[in-house]
PDB file of C-alpha atoms in Angstrom:
ATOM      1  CA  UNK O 209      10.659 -15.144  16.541  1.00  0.00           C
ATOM      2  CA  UNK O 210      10.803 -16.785  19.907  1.00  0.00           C
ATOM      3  CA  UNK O 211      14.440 -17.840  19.031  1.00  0.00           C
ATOM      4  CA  UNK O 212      15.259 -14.338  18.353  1.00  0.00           C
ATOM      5  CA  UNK O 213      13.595 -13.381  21.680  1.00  0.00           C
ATOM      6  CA  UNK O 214      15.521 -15.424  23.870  1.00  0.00           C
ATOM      7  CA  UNK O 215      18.703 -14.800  22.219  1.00  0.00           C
ATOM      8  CA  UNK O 216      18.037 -11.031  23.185  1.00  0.00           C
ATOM      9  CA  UNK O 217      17.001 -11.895  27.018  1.00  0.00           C
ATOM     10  CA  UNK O 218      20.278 -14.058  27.190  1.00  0.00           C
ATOM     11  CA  UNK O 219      22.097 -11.375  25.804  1.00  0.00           C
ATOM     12  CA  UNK O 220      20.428  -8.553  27.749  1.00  0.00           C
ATOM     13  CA  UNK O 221      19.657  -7.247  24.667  1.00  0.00           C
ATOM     14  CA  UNK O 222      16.189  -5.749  23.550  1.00  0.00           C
ATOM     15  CA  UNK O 223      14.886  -7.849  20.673  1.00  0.00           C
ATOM     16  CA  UNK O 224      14.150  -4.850  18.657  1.00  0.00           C
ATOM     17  CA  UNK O 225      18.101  -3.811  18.039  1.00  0.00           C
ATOM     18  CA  UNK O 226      18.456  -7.737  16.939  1.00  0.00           C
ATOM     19  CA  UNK O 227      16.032  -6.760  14.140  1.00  0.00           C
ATOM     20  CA  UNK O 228      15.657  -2.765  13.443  1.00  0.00           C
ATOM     21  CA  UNK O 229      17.337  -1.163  10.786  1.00  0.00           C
ATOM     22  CA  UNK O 230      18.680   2.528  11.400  1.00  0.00           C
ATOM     23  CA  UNK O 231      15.768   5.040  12.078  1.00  0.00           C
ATOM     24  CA  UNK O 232      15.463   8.502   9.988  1.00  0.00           C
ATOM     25  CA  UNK O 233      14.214  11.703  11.921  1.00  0.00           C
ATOM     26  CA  UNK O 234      10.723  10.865  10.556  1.00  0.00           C
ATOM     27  CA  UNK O 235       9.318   7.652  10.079  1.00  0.00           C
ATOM     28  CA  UNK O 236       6.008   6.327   7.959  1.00  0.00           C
ATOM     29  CA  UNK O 237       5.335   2.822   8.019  1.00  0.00           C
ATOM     30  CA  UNK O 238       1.861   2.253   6.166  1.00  0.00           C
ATOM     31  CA  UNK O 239       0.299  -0.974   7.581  1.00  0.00           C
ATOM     32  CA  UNK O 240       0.784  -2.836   3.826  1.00  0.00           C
ATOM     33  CA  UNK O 241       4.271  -2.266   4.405  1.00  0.00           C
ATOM     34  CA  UNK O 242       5.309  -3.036   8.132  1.00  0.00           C
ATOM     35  CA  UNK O 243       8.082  -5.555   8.058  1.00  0.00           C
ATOM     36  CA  UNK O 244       6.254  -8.481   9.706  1.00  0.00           C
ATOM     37  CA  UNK O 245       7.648 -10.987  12.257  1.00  0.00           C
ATOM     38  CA  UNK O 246       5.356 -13.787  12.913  1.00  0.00           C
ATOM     39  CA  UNK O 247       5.115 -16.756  16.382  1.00  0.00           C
ATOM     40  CA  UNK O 248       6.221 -20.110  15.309  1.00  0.00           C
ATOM     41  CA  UNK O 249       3.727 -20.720  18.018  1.00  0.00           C
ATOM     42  CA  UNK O 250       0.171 -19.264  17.565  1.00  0.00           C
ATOM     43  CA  UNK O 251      -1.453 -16.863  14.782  1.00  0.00           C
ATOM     44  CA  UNK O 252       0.541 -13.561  15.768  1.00  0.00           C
ATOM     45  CA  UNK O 253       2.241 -11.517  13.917  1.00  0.00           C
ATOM     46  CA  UNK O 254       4.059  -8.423  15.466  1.00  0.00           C
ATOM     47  CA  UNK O 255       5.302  -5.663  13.442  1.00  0.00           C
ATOM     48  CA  UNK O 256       8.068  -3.347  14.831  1.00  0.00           C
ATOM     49  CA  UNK O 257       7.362   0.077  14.532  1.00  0.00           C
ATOM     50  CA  UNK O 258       9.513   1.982  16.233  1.00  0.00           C
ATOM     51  CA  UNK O 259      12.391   0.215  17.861  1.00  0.00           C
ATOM     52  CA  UNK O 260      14.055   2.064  20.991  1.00  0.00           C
ATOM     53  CA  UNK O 261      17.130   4.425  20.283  1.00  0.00           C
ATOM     54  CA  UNK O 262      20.643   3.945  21.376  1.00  0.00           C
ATOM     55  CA  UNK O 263      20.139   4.959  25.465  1.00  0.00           C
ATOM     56  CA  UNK O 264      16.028   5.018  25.271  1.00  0.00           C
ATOM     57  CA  UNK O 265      14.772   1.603  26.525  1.00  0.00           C
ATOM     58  CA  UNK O 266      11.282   1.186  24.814  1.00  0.00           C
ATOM     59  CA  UNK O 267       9.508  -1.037  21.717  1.00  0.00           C
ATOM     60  CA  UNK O 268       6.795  -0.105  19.965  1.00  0.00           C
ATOM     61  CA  UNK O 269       5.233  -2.912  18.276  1.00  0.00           C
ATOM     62  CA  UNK O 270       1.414  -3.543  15.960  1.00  0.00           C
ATOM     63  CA  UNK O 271       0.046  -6.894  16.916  1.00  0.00           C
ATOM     64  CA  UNK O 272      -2.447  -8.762  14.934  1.00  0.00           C
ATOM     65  CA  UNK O 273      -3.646 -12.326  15.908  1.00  0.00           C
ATOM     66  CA  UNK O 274      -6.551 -14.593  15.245  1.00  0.00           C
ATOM     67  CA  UNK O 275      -7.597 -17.679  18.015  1.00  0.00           C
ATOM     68  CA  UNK O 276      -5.058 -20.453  17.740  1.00  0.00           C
ATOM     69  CA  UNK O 277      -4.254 -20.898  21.391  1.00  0.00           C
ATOM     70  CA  UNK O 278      -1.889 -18.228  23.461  1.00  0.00           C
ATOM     71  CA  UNK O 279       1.293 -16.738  22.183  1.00  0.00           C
ATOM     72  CA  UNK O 280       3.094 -17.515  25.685  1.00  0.00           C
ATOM     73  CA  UNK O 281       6.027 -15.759  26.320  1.00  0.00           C
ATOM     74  CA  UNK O 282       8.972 -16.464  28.236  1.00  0.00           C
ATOM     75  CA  UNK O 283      10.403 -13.842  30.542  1.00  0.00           C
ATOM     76  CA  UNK O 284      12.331 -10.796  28.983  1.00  0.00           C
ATOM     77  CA  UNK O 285      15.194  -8.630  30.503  1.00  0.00           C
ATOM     78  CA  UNK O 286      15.011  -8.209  34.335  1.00  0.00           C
ATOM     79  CA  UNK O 287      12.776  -4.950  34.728  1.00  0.00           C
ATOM     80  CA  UNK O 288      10.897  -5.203  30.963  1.00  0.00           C
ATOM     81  CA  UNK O 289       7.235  -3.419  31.891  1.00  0.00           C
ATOM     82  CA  UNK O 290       4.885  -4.568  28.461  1.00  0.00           C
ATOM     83  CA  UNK O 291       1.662  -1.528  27.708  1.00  0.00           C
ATOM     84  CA  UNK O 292      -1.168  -2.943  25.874  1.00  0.00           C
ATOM     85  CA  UNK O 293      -3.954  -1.163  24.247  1.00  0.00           C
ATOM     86  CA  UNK O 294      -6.751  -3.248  22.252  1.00  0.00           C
ATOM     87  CA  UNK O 295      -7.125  -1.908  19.258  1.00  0.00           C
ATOM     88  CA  UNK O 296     -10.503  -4.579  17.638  1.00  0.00           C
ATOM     89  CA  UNK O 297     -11.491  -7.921  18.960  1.00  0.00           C
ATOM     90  CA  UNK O 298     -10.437  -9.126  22.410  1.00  0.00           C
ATOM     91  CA  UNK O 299      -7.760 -10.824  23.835  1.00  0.00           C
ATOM     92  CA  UNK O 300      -6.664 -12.573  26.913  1.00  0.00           C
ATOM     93  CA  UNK O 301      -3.606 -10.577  28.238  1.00  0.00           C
ATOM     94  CA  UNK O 302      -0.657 -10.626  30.824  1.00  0.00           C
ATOM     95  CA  UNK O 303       0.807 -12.498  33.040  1.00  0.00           C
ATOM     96  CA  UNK O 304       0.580 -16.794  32.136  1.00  0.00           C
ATOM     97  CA  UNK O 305      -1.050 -17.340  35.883  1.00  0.00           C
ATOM     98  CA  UNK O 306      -3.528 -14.728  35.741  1.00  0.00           C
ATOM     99  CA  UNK O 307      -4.468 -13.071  32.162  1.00  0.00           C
ATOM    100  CA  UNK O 308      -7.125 -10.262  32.133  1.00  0.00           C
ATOM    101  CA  UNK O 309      -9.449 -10.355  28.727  1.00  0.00           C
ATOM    102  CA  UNK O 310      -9.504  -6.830  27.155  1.00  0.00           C
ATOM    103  CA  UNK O 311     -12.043  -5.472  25.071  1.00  0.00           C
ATOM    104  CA  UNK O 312     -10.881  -2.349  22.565  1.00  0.00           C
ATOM    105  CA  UNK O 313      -9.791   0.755  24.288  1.00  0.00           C
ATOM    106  CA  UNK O 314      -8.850  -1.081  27.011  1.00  0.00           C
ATOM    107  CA  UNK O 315      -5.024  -0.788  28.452  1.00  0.00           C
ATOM    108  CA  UNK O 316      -3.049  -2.773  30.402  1.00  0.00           C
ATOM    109  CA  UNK O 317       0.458  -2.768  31.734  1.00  0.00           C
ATOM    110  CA  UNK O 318       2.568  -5.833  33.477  1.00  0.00           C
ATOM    111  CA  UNK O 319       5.779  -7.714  34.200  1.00  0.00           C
ATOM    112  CA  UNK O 320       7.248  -8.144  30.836  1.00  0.00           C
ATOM    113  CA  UNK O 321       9.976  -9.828  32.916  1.00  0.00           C
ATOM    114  CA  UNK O 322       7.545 -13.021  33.741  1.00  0.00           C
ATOM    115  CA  UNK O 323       6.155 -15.441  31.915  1.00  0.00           C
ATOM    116  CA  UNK O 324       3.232 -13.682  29.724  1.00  0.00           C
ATOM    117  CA  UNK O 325       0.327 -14.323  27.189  1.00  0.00           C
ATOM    118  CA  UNK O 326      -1.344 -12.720  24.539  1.00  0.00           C
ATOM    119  CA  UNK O 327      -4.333 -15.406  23.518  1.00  0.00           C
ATOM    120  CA  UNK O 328      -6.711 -14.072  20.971  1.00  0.00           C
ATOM    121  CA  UNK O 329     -10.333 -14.499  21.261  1.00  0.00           C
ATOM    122  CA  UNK O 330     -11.442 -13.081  18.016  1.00  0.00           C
ATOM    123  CA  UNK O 331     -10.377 -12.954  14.110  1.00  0.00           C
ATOM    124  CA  UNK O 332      -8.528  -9.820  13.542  1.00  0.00           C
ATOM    125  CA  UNK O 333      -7.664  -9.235  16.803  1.00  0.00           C
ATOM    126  CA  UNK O 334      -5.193  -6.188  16.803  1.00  0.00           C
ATOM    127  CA  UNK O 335      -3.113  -4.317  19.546  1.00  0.00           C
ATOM    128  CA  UNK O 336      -0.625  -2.084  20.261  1.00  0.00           C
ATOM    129  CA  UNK O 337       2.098  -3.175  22.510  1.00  0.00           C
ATOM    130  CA  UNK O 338       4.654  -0.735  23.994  1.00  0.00           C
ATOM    131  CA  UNK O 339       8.116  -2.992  25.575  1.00  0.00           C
ATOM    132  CA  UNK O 340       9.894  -0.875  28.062  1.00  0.00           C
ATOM    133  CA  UNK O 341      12.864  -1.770  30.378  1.00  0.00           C
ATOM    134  CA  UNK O 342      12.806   0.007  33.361  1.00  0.00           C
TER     135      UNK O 342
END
């Protein structure tokens, strides 16, 4: 996944188109059946959603994670802005130098286009993480 990630910052391209397929008008993914792409690097597995159209600029993206130390993340595209809302458990969130824990319902927005963490606290810990590029 992280490969995949940086190949897309490199490229200036959103990581999403690297790994969407073509979207229909409506769209069920039921959670059994979200294409999963799981971190070489900690116990987190993002599913893609709904990946941004041709001229939109925004990810949509399930996260589930148990504690295994933080899924750090390198910078993404110049002007990426990353939305999180906590779905169950709590997390450590945002930017690597100064991560804010958030308990569900809580939301959170920052520089997708620094280095970033999402660090698990609990089993099952699930979120819902919206990429944009500004």
């Amino acid at each position: 996944m992280e490969t995949l990630w940086a190949l897309g910052d490199a490229l200036g391209v959103p990581f999403a188109r690297l790994v969407d397929e073509d979207v229909e008008p409506v769209t069920l993914i039921r959670a059994a059946d979200a294409p999963l792409i799981r971190s070489a690097s900690a116990d987190y597995v993002a599913a893609l959603l709904s990946a941004s159209p041709p001229h939109a600029r925004r990810d949509v993206y399930l996260i589930r994670a148990d504690p295994s130390g933080p899924k750090v993340s390198a910078p993404h595209v110049r002007g990426t802005v990353e939305h999180v809302i906590l779905v169950s458990g709590s997390a450590l969130v945002g930017p690597e130098a100064a991560p804010v824990e958030l308990s569900p319902g809580d939301y959170l927005s920052y520089p997708g286009d620094a280095p970033h963490i999402f660090d698990a606290q609990h089993e099952g810990t699930t979120a819902v993480l919206i990429s944009e590029v500004r």
